[in-house]
Coordinates of C-alpha atoms in Angstrom, one line a residue:
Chain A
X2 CA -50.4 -59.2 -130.2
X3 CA -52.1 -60.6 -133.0
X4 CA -52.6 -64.2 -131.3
X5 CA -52.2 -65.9 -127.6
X6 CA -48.5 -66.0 -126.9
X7 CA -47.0 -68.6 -124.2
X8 CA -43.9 -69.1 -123.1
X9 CA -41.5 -70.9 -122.7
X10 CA -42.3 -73.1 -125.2
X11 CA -40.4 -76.3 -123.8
X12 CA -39.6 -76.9 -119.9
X13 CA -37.6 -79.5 -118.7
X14 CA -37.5 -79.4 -114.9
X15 CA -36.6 -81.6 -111.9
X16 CA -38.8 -83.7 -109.9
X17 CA -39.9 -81.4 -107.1
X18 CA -38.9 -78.1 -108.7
X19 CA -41.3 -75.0 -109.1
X20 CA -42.0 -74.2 -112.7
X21 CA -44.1 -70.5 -114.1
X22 CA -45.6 -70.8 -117.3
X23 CA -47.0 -67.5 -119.0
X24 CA -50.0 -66.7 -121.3
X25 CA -50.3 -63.3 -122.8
X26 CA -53.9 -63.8 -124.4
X27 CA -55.0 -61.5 -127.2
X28 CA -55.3 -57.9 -126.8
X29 CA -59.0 -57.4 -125.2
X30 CA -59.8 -60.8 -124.9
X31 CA -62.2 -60.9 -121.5
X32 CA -61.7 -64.8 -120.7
X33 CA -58.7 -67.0 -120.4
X34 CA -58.5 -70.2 -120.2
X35 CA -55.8 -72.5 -118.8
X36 CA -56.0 -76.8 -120.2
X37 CA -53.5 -79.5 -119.9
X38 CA -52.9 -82.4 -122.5
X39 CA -51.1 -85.3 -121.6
X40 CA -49.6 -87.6 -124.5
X41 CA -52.9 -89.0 -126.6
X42 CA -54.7 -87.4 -124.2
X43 CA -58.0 -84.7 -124.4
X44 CA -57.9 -81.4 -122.8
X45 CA -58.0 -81.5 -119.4
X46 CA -59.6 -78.0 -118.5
X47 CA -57.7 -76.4 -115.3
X48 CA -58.9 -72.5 -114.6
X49 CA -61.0 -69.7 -115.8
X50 CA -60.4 -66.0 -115.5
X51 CA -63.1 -63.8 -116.3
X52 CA -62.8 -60.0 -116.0
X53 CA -61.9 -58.9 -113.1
X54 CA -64.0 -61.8 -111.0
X55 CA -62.4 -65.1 -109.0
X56 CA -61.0 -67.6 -111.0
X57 CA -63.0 -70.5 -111.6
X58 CA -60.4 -73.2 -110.2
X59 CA -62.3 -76.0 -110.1
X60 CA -60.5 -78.1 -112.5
X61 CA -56.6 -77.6 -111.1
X62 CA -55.8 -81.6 -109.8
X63 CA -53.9 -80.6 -106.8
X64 CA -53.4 -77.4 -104.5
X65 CA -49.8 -77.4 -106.0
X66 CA -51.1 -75.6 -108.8
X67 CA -52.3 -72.1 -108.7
X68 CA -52.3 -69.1 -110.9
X69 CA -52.9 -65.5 -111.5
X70 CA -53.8 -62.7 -113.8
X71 CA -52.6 -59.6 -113.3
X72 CA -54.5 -56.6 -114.7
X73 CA -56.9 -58.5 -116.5
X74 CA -54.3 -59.5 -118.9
X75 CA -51.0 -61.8 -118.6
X76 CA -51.6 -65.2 -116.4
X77 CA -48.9 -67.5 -115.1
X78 CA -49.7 -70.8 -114.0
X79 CA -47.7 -72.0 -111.4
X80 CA -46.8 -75.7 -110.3
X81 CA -44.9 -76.4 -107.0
X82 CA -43.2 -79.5 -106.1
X83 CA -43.1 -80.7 -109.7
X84 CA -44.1 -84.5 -109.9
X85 CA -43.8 -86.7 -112.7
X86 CA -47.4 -87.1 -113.9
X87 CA -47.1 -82.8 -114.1
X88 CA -45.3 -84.2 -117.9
X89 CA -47.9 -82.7 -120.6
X90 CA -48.7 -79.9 -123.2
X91 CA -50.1 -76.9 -120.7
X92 CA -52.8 -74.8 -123.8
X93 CA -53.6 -71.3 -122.5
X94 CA -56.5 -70.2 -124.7
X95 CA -58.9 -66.8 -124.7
X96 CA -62.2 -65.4 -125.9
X97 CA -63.3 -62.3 -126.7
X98 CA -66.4 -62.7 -124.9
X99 CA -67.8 -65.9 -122.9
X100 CA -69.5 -68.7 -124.6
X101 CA -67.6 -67.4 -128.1
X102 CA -64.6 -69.3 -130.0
X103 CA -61.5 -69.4 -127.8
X104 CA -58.2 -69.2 -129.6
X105 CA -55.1 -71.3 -128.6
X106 CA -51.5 -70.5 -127.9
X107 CA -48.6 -73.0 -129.2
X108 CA -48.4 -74.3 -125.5
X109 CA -45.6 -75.1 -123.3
X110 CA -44.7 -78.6 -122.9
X111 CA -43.5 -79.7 -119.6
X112 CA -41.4 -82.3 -118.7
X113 CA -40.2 -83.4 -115.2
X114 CA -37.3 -85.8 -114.7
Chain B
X2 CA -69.7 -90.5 -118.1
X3 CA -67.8 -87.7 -119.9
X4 CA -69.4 -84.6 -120.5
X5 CA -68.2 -84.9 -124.0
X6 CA -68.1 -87.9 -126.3
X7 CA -66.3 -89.2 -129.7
X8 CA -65.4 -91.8 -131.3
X9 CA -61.6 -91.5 -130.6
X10 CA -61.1 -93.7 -134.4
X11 CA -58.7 -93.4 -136.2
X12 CA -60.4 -93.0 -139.8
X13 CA -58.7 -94.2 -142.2
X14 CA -59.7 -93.2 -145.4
X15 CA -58.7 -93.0 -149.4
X16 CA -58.9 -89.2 -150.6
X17 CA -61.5 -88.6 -152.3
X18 CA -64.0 -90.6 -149.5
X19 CA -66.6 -88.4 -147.5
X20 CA -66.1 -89.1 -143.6
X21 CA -68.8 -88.7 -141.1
X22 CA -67.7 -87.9 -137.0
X23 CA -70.1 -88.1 -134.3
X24 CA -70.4 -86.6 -130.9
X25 CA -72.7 -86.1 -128.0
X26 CA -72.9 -84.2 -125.2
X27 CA -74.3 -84.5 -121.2
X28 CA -75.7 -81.1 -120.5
X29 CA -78.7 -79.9 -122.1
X30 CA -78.4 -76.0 -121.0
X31 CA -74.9 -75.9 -123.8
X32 CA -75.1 -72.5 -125.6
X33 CA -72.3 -73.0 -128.0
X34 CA -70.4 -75.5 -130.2
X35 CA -67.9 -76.1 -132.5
X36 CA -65.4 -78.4 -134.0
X37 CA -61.7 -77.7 -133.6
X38 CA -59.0 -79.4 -135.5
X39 CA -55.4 -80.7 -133.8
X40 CA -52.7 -81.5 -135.8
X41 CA -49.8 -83.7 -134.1
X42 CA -47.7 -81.6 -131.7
X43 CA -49.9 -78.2 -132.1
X44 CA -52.5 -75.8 -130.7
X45 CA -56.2 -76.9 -131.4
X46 CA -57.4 -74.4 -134.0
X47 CA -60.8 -73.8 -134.8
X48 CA -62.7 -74.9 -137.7
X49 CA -65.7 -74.1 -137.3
X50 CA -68.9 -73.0 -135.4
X51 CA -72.2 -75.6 -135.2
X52 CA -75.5 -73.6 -135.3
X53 CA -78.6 -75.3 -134.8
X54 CA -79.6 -74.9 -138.3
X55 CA -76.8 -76.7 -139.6
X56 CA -74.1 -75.1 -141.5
X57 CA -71.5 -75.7 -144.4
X58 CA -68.0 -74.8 -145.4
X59 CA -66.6 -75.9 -148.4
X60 CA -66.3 -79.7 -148.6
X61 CA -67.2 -79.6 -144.1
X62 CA -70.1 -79.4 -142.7
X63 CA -71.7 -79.7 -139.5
X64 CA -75.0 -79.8 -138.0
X65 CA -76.1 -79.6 -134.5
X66 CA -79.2 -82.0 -132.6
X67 CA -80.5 -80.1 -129.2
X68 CA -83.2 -83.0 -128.5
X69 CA -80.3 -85.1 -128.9
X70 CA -77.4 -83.7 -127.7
X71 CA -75.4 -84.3 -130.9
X72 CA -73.1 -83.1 -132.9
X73 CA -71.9 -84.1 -136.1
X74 CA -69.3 -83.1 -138.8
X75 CA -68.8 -84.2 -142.5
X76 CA -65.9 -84.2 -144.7
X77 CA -66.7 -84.4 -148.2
X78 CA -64.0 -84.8 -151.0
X79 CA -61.4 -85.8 -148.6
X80 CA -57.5 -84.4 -148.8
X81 CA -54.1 -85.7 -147.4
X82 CA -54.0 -82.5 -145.7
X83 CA -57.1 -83.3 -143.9
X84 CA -55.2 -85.7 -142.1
X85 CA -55.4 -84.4 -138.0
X86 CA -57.3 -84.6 -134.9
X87 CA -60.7 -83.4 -135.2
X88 CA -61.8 -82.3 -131.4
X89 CA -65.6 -81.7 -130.5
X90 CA -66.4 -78.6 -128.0
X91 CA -68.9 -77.7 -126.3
X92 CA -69.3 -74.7 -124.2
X93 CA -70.6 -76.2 -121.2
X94 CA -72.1 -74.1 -118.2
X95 CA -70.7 -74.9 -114.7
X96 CA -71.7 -74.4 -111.5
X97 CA -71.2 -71.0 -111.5
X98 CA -72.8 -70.1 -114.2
X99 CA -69.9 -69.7 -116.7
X100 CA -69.3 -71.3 -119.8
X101 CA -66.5 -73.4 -120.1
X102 CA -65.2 -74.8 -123.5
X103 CA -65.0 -78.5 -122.8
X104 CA -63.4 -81.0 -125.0
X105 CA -64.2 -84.3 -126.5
X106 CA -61.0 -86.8 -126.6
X107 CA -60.7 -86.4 -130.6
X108 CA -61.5 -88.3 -133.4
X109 CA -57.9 -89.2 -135.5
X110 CA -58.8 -89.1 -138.9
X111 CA -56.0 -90.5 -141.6
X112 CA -56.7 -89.9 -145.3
X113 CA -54.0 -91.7 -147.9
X114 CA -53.4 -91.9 -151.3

């Protein structure tokens, strides 16, 4: 597609629920990014696919988060056991090539109630 | 200490006024570096690239201090539509030896009439 394209674009989920968000990054676009933004917040960075290598995961807060990328292409961040500080704007973003410009999706913004 | 450092503002400004933002950065071995703007409820978008030899577009321009570690950006000839979050990145290298785009917090910046 001609940008990064997540979805949904709003959740609204229950304390303790599983939620799947999806990036679809730009068409040969070697690196993905995954960030969360709470409310007047910076961007928290979470995981890094590169390629066909292991995801850099050293950002994800808890081991209730984890995510995938199948093919080198579409990722899906997952969250188990949604908790109330999981509320934010979750940014996918991808590069062309490492260490270039990385372009943002519109987000998904999560809420848990 | 945060990798990435701004002066979180807001600017408030008359159009018309230049406006100067600052930001430094912890790790000396950064390849890459650029200012991104965010306006309130969207994506980060990128405005532009920071090369060492400093660099100008239209009424914006940036420069880049390695001995320093910092990074500025000027806004000449302010507009109402300049009014947004203007983010400072870095592309930091982890342990690992990838580059991850880190962000600063955001400096708001509010031009009026």
């Amino acid at each position: 597609g001609a940008g990064v394209s997540q979805s949904p674009s709003n959740k609204v989920t229950e304390k303790g629920k599983d939620v799947e968000l999806r990036c679809d990054p730009i068409s040969g676009h070697t690196a993905l990014y995954w960030y969360r933004q709470s409310l007047g917040q910076g961007l928290e960075f979470l995981i890094y696919f590169q390629g066909n290598s292991a995801p850099d995961k050293s950002g994800l807060p808890s081991d209730r988060f984890s995510a995938e990328r199948t093919g080198g292409s579409v990722s899906t961040l997952t969250i188990q056991r949604t908790q109330q500080e999981d509320s934010a704007v979750y940014l996918c973003a991808s590069n062309l090539f490492e260490n270039t410009e990385a372009f943002f999706g519109q987000g998904t913004r999560l809420t848990v109630v | 200490r945060k990798e990435v450092e701004q002066d979180p503002g807001p600017f408030n400004v008359p159009e018309g006024a230049t406006v100067a933002f600052n930001c430094t950065y912890s790790n000396s071995a950064s390849q890459s570096f650029f200012w991104y703007r965010q306006d309130c409820r969207k994506e980060p978008k990128l405005l532009m690239s920071v090369y060492s030899s400093g660099n100008e577009d239209g009424r914006f321009t940036a420069q880049l201090n390695r001995a320093s570690q910092y990074i500025s950006l000027l806004i000449r000839d302010s507009k109402l539509s300049d009014s947004a979050t203007y983010l400072c990145v870095v592309n930091m290298i982890d342990p690992r030896g990838s580059y991850i785009p880190t962000f600063g917090r955001g400096t708001s910046l509010i031009v009026h009439p």
